Amino acid sequence: MSTRLSFDDGPGPSTPELLNVLRAASCQATFFVLGHNLAQAMDVATQAIREGHVLGNHTYSHARSGTLSDAALSDEIERTDALLREAYRLADVPVPASIPLRLPYGLEPQDVRSDVLARLKRSHTGWTAILDDWCRPPPSPHALAQSMRQHIADGTSRGQDVLFCLHDSSRFAEARPATVEAVRLLLSDPGWQTGPLAIRRCTGQ
Ligand SMILES: [Zn+2]
């Protein structure tokens, strides 16, 4: 059983503080970044990689399914991969054999984007719970942390691994203070750190 955290849509203004929170709890996560945001925050991405986090591809512009041609989607994925490889080079850390990928809004049944993934031989990383921390306004940090605790408890009772999808920014490069605080609350809960489900074990992959 493992509990893992992933963050989509960054890097953004809240990402450095989120890295502080994760570092304080010795927790590694996966960041599915937007190429558009990454191009303007290579320093933050490089720091995240050096601190043991895994960076994944969330396309360049966060276009909805059906709004890009196959060639344009493929180009967005490859452009973002190139930036990710550059961030790993700057961090002096080997690029993962396969860069994780999560499409904007997730992969839906009969998603037209599946053909592009198949052609690029890329698998898709989903989630077991997506938080509504992307809403305006978002739920309170306490409410977010409480839904995470509940999902972890549900996963534990079913013997299932948990993978959260949270958001550390947006395609408009918004700040996400509620997300950062919710993660801080969850990771500082002594029950989770010392209990059978050690959230400290959350891993990047
Ligand atoms: Zn997204």
mmCIF file of C-alpha atoms in Angstrom, residues 31-199:
data_model
loop_
_atom_site.group_PDB
_atom_site.id
_atom_site.type_symbol
_atom_site.label_atom_id
_atom_site.label_comp_id
_atom_site.label_asym_id
_atom_site.label_seq_id
_atom_site.Cartn_x
_atom_site.Cartn_y
_atom_site.Cartn_z
ATOM 1 C CA PHE A 31 4.763 17.127 -10.917
ATOM 2 C CA PHE A 32 2.917 16.991 -14.233
ATOM 3 C CA VAL A 33 4.051 20.313 -15.605
ATOM 4 C CA LEU A 34 2.805 22.452 -18.476
ATOM 5 C CA GLY A 35 5.515 23.238 -21.000
ATOM 6 C CA HIS A 36 4.299 26.844 -21.145
ATOM 7 C CA ASN A 37 4.824 27.282 -17.393
ATOM 8 C CA LEU A 38 7.991 25.191 -17.314
ATOM 9 C CA ALA A 39 9.671 27.400 -19.929
ATOM 10 C CA GLN A 40 9.363 30.305 -17.484
ATOM 11 C CA ALA A 41 10.364 28.406 -14.340
ATOM 12 C CA MET A 42 13.276 26.155 -15.231
ATOM 13 C CA ASP A 43 14.977 27.074 -11.944
ATOM 14 C CA VAL A 44 12.037 25.796 -9.854
ATOM 15 C CA ALA A 45 11.805 22.639 -11.973
ATOM 16 C CA THR A 46 15.517 22.014 -11.572
ATOM 17 C CA GLN A 47 15.226 22.420 -7.807
ATOM 18 C CA ALA A 48 12.293 19.963 -7.692
ATOM 19 C CA ILE A 49 14.334 17.360 -9.602
ATOM 20 C CA ARG A 50 17.366 17.842 -7.329
ATOM 21 C CA GLU A 51 15.107 17.323 -4.310
ATOM 22 C CA GLY A 52 14.037 13.911 -5.609
ATOM 23 C CA HIS A 53 10.713 14.719 -7.246
ATOM 24 C CA VAL A 54 9.752 13.311 -10.621
ATOM 25 C CA LEU A 55 8.634 15.636 -13.385
ATOM 26 C CA GLY A 56 6.028 14.510 -15.877
ATOM 27 C CA ASN A 57 4.484 15.896 -19.049
ATOM 28 C CA HIS A 58 1.048 17.588 -18.936
ATOM 29 C CA THR A 59 1.342 18.980 -22.528
ATOM 30 C CA TYR A 60 2.420 22.494 -23.419
ATOM 31 C CA SER A 61 -0.778 24.557 -23.333
ATOM 32 C CA HIS A 62 -3.417 22.464 -21.476
ATOM 33 C CA ALA A 63 -5.728 22.227 -24.500
ATOM 34 C CA ARG A 64 -8.966 20.277 -24.083
ATOM 35 C CA SER A 65 -9.509 16.933 -25.787
ATOM 36 C CA GLY A 66 -10.601 17.437 -29.402
ATOM 37 C CA THR A 67 -9.281 20.984 -29.734
ATOM 38 C CA LEU A 68 -5.877 20.088 -31.192
ATOM 39 C CA SER A 69 -5.056 18.076 -34.296
ATOM 40 C CA ASP A 70 -3.097 14.869 -33.658
ATOM 41 C CA ALA A 71 -0.003 16.547 -35.064
ATOM 42 C CA ALA A 72 -0.421 19.580 -32.788
ATOM 43 C CA LEU A 73 -0.927 17.426 -29.679
ATOM 44 C CA SER A 74 2.064 15.311 -30.565
ATOM 45 C CA ASP A 75 4.107 18.475 -31.048
ATOM 46 C CA GLU A 76 2.972 19.833 -27.633
ATOM 47 C CA ILE A 77 4.031 16.609 -25.906
ATOM 48 C CA GLU A 78 7.409 16.552 -27.633
ATOM 49 C CA ARG A 79 8.080 20.247 -26.977
ATOM 50 C CA THR A 80 7.357 19.700 -23.283
ATOM 51 C CA ASP A 81 9.532 16.566 -23.220
ATOM 52 C CA ALA A 82 12.406 18.611 -24.637
ATOM 53 C CA LEU A 83 12.022 21.193 -21.832
ATOM 54 C CA LEU A 84 11.822 18.410 -19.240
ATOM 55 C CA ARG A 85 14.999 16.811 -20.558
ATOM 56 C CA GLU A 86 16.684 20.219 -20.337
ATOM 57 C CA ALA A 87 15.534 20.602 -16.705
ATOM 58 C CA TYR A 88 16.989 17.168 -15.833
ATOM 59 C CA ARG A 89 20.231 18.139 -17.596
ATOM 60 C CA LEU A 90 20.428 21.372 -15.595
ATOM 61 C CA ALA A 91 19.748 19.429 -12.391
ATOM 62 C CA ASP A 92 22.459 16.921 -13.328
ATOM 63 C CA VAL A 93 20.029 14.053 -12.739
ATOM 64 C CA PRO A 94 19.412 11.295 -15.330
ATOM 65 C CA VAL A 95 16.148 11.640 -17.269
ATOM 66 C CA PRO A 96 13.698 8.829 -16.351
ATOM 67 C CA ALA A 97 13.667 6.026 -18.934
ATOM 68 C CA SER A 98 10.048 6.923 -19.570
ATOM 69 C CA ILE A 99 8.804 10.429 -18.747
ATOM 70 C CA PRO A 100 5.382 10.098 -17.056
ATOM 71 C CA LEU A 101 2.511 11.733 -18.903
ATOM 72 C CA ARG A 102 -0.925 12.910 -17.841
ATOM 73 C CA LEU A 103 -3.218 14.583 -20.360
ATOM 74 C CA PRO A 104 -5.181 17.706 -19.391
ATOM 75 C CA TYR A 105 -8.549 16.716 -17.843
ATOM 76 C CA GLY A 106 -7.386 13.087 -17.767
ATOM 77 C CA LEU A 107 -7.913 10.348 -20.309
ATOM 78 C CA GLU A 108 -11.614 9.776 -20.944
ATOM 79 C CA PRO A 109 -13.224 6.613 -22.356
ATOM 80 C CA GLN A 110 -12.865 6.670 -26.171
ATOM 81 C CA ASP A 111 -10.627 9.716 -25.877
ATOM 82 C CA VAL A 112 -9.504 10.835 -29.346
ATOM 83 C CA ARG A 113 -6.066 11.589 -27.859
ATOM 84 C CA SER A 114 -5.394 7.865 -27.207
ATOM 85 C CA ASP A 115 -4.214 7.405 -30.802
ATOM 86 C CA VAL A 116 -1.491 10.001 -30.301
ATOM 87 C CA LEU A 117 -0.322 8.327 -27.078
ATOM 88 C CA ALA A 118 -0.237 4.945 -28.842
ATOM 89 C CA ARG A 119 1.769 6.408 -31.704
ATOM 90 C CA LEU A 120 4.238 7.984 -29.266
ATOM 91 C CA LYS A 121 4.289 4.701 -27.252
ATOM 92 C CA ARG A 122 3.370 6.598 -24.095
ATOM 93 C CA SER A 123 1.256 5.333 -21.238
ATOM 94 C CA HIS A 124 -1.078 7.598 -19.290
ATOM 95 C CA THR A 125 -0.937 8.220 -15.535
ATOM 96 C CA GLY A 126 -4.367 8.766 -14.001
ATOM 97 C CA TRP A 127 -5.255 9.146 -10.313
ATOM 98 C CA THR A 128 -7.419 7.556 -7.647
ATOM 99 C CA ALA A 129 -8.691 10.935 -6.399
ATOM 100 C CA ILE A 130 -8.697 14.374 -8.005
ATOM 101 C CA LEU A 131 -9.103 17.262 -5.578
ATOM 102 C CA ASP A 132 -11.243 20.286 -6.432
ATOM 103 C CA ASP A 133 -8.426 22.573 -5.327
ATOM 104 C CA TRP A 134 -8.524 24.000 -8.875
ATOM 105 C CA CYS A 135 -11.952 25.619 -8.258
ATOM 106 C CA ARG A 136 -12.370 29.381 -7.734
ATOM 107 C CA PRO A 137 -12.553 29.751 -4.837
ATOM 108 C CA PRO A 138 -11.095 26.424 -3.725
ATOM 109 C CA PRO A 139 -12.352 24.554 -0.643
ATOM 110 C CA SER A 140 -10.595 25.494 2.581
ATOM 111 C CA PRO A 141 -7.260 23.807 3.312
ATOM 112 C CA HIS A 142 -8.903 21.957 6.207
ATOM 113 C CA ALA A 143 -11.661 20.643 3.929
ATOM 114 C CA LEU A 144 -9.116 19.554 1.320
ATOM 115 C CA ALA A 145 -6.949 17.816 3.913
ATOM 116 C CA GLN A 146 -10.020 16.122 5.340
ATOM 117 C CA SER A 147 -11.056 14.742 1.919
ATOM 118 C CA MET A 148 -7.539 13.426 1.462
ATOM 119 C CA ARG A 149 -7.613 11.716 4.863
ATOM 120 C CA GLN A 150 -10.958 10.165 3.966
ATOM 121 C CA HIS A 151 -9.681 8.876 0.617
ATOM 122 C CA ILE A 152 -6.588 7.402 2.301
ATOM 123 C CA ALA A 153 -8.822 5.698 4.872
ATOM 124 C CA ASP A 154 -11.053 4.299 2.079
ATOM 125 C CA GLY A 155 -7.983 3.049 0.205
ATOM 126 C CA THR A 156 -6.607 1.424 3.356
ATOM 127 C CA SER A 157 -9.868 -0.364 4.070
ATOM 128 C CA ARG A 158 -9.922 -1.746 0.487
ATOM 129 C CA GLY A 159 -6.192 -2.496 0.417
ATOM 130 C CA GLN A 160 -5.721 -0.136 -2.540
ATOM 131 C CA ASP A 161 -2.904 2.259 -3.350
ATOM 132 C CA VAL A 162 -3.783 5.925 -3.400
ATOM 133 C CA LEU A 163 -2.640 8.502 -5.943
ATOM 134 C CA PHE A 164 -3.853 12.051 -5.463
ATOM 135 C CA CYS A 165 -4.103 14.591 -8.262
ATOM 136 C CA LEU A 166 -3.750 18.110 -6.878
ATOM 137 C CA HIS A 167 -2.865 21.351 -8.609
ATOM 138 C CA ASP A 168 0.108 23.603 -7.845
ATOM 139 C CA SER A 169 -0.844 26.155 -10.513
ATOM 140 C CA SER A 170 -2.965 26.513 -13.661
ATOM 141 C CA ARG A 171 -2.592 27.340 -17.320
ATOM 142 C CA PHE A 172 -2.898 30.978 -16.204
ATOM 143 C CA ALA A 173 -0.006 30.449 -13.762
ATOM 144 C CA GLU A 174 -2.242 31.050 -10.724
ATOM 145 C CA ALA A 175 -1.055 30.628 -7.128
ATOM 146 C CA ARG A 176 -2.545 27.734 -5.084
ATOM 147 C CA PRO A 177 -2.079 28.651 -1.411
ATOM 148 C CA ALA A 178 -4.967 26.416 -0.289
ATOM 149 C CA THR A 179 -3.338 23.391 -1.919
ATOM 150 C CA VAL A 180 0.006 24.085 -0.252
ATOM 151 C CA GLU A 181 -1.620 24.510 3.149
ATOM 152 C CA ALA A 182 -3.750 21.364 2.718
ATOM 153 C CA VAL A 183 -0.638 19.315 1.941
ATOM 154 C CA ARG A 184 1.158 20.855 4.925
ATOM 155 C CA LEU A 185 -1.767 19.935 7.184
ATOM 156 C CA LEU A 186 -1.891 16.371 5.884
ATOM 157 C CA LEU A 187 1.853 15.795 6.139
ATOM 158 C CA SER A 188 2.068 17.296 9.610
ATOM 159 C CA ASP A 189 -0.701 15.076 10.953
ATOM 160 C CA PRO A 190 1.188 12.825 13.387
ATOM 161 C CA GLY A 191 -1.344 10.036 12.861
ATOM 162 C CA TRP A 192 -0.283 9.588 9.251
ATOM 163 C CA GLN A 193 3.425 9.848 9.908
ATOM 164 C CA THR A 194 3.580 7.182 12.562
ATOM 165 C CA GLY A 195 0.668 4.990 11.551
ATOM 166 C CA PRO A 196 0.732 1.874 9.391
ATOM 167 C CA LEU A 197 0.207 4.016 6.308
ATOM 168 C CA ALA A 198 3.309 6.131 6.353
ATOM 169 C CA ILE A 199 2.723 9.029 4.035
#
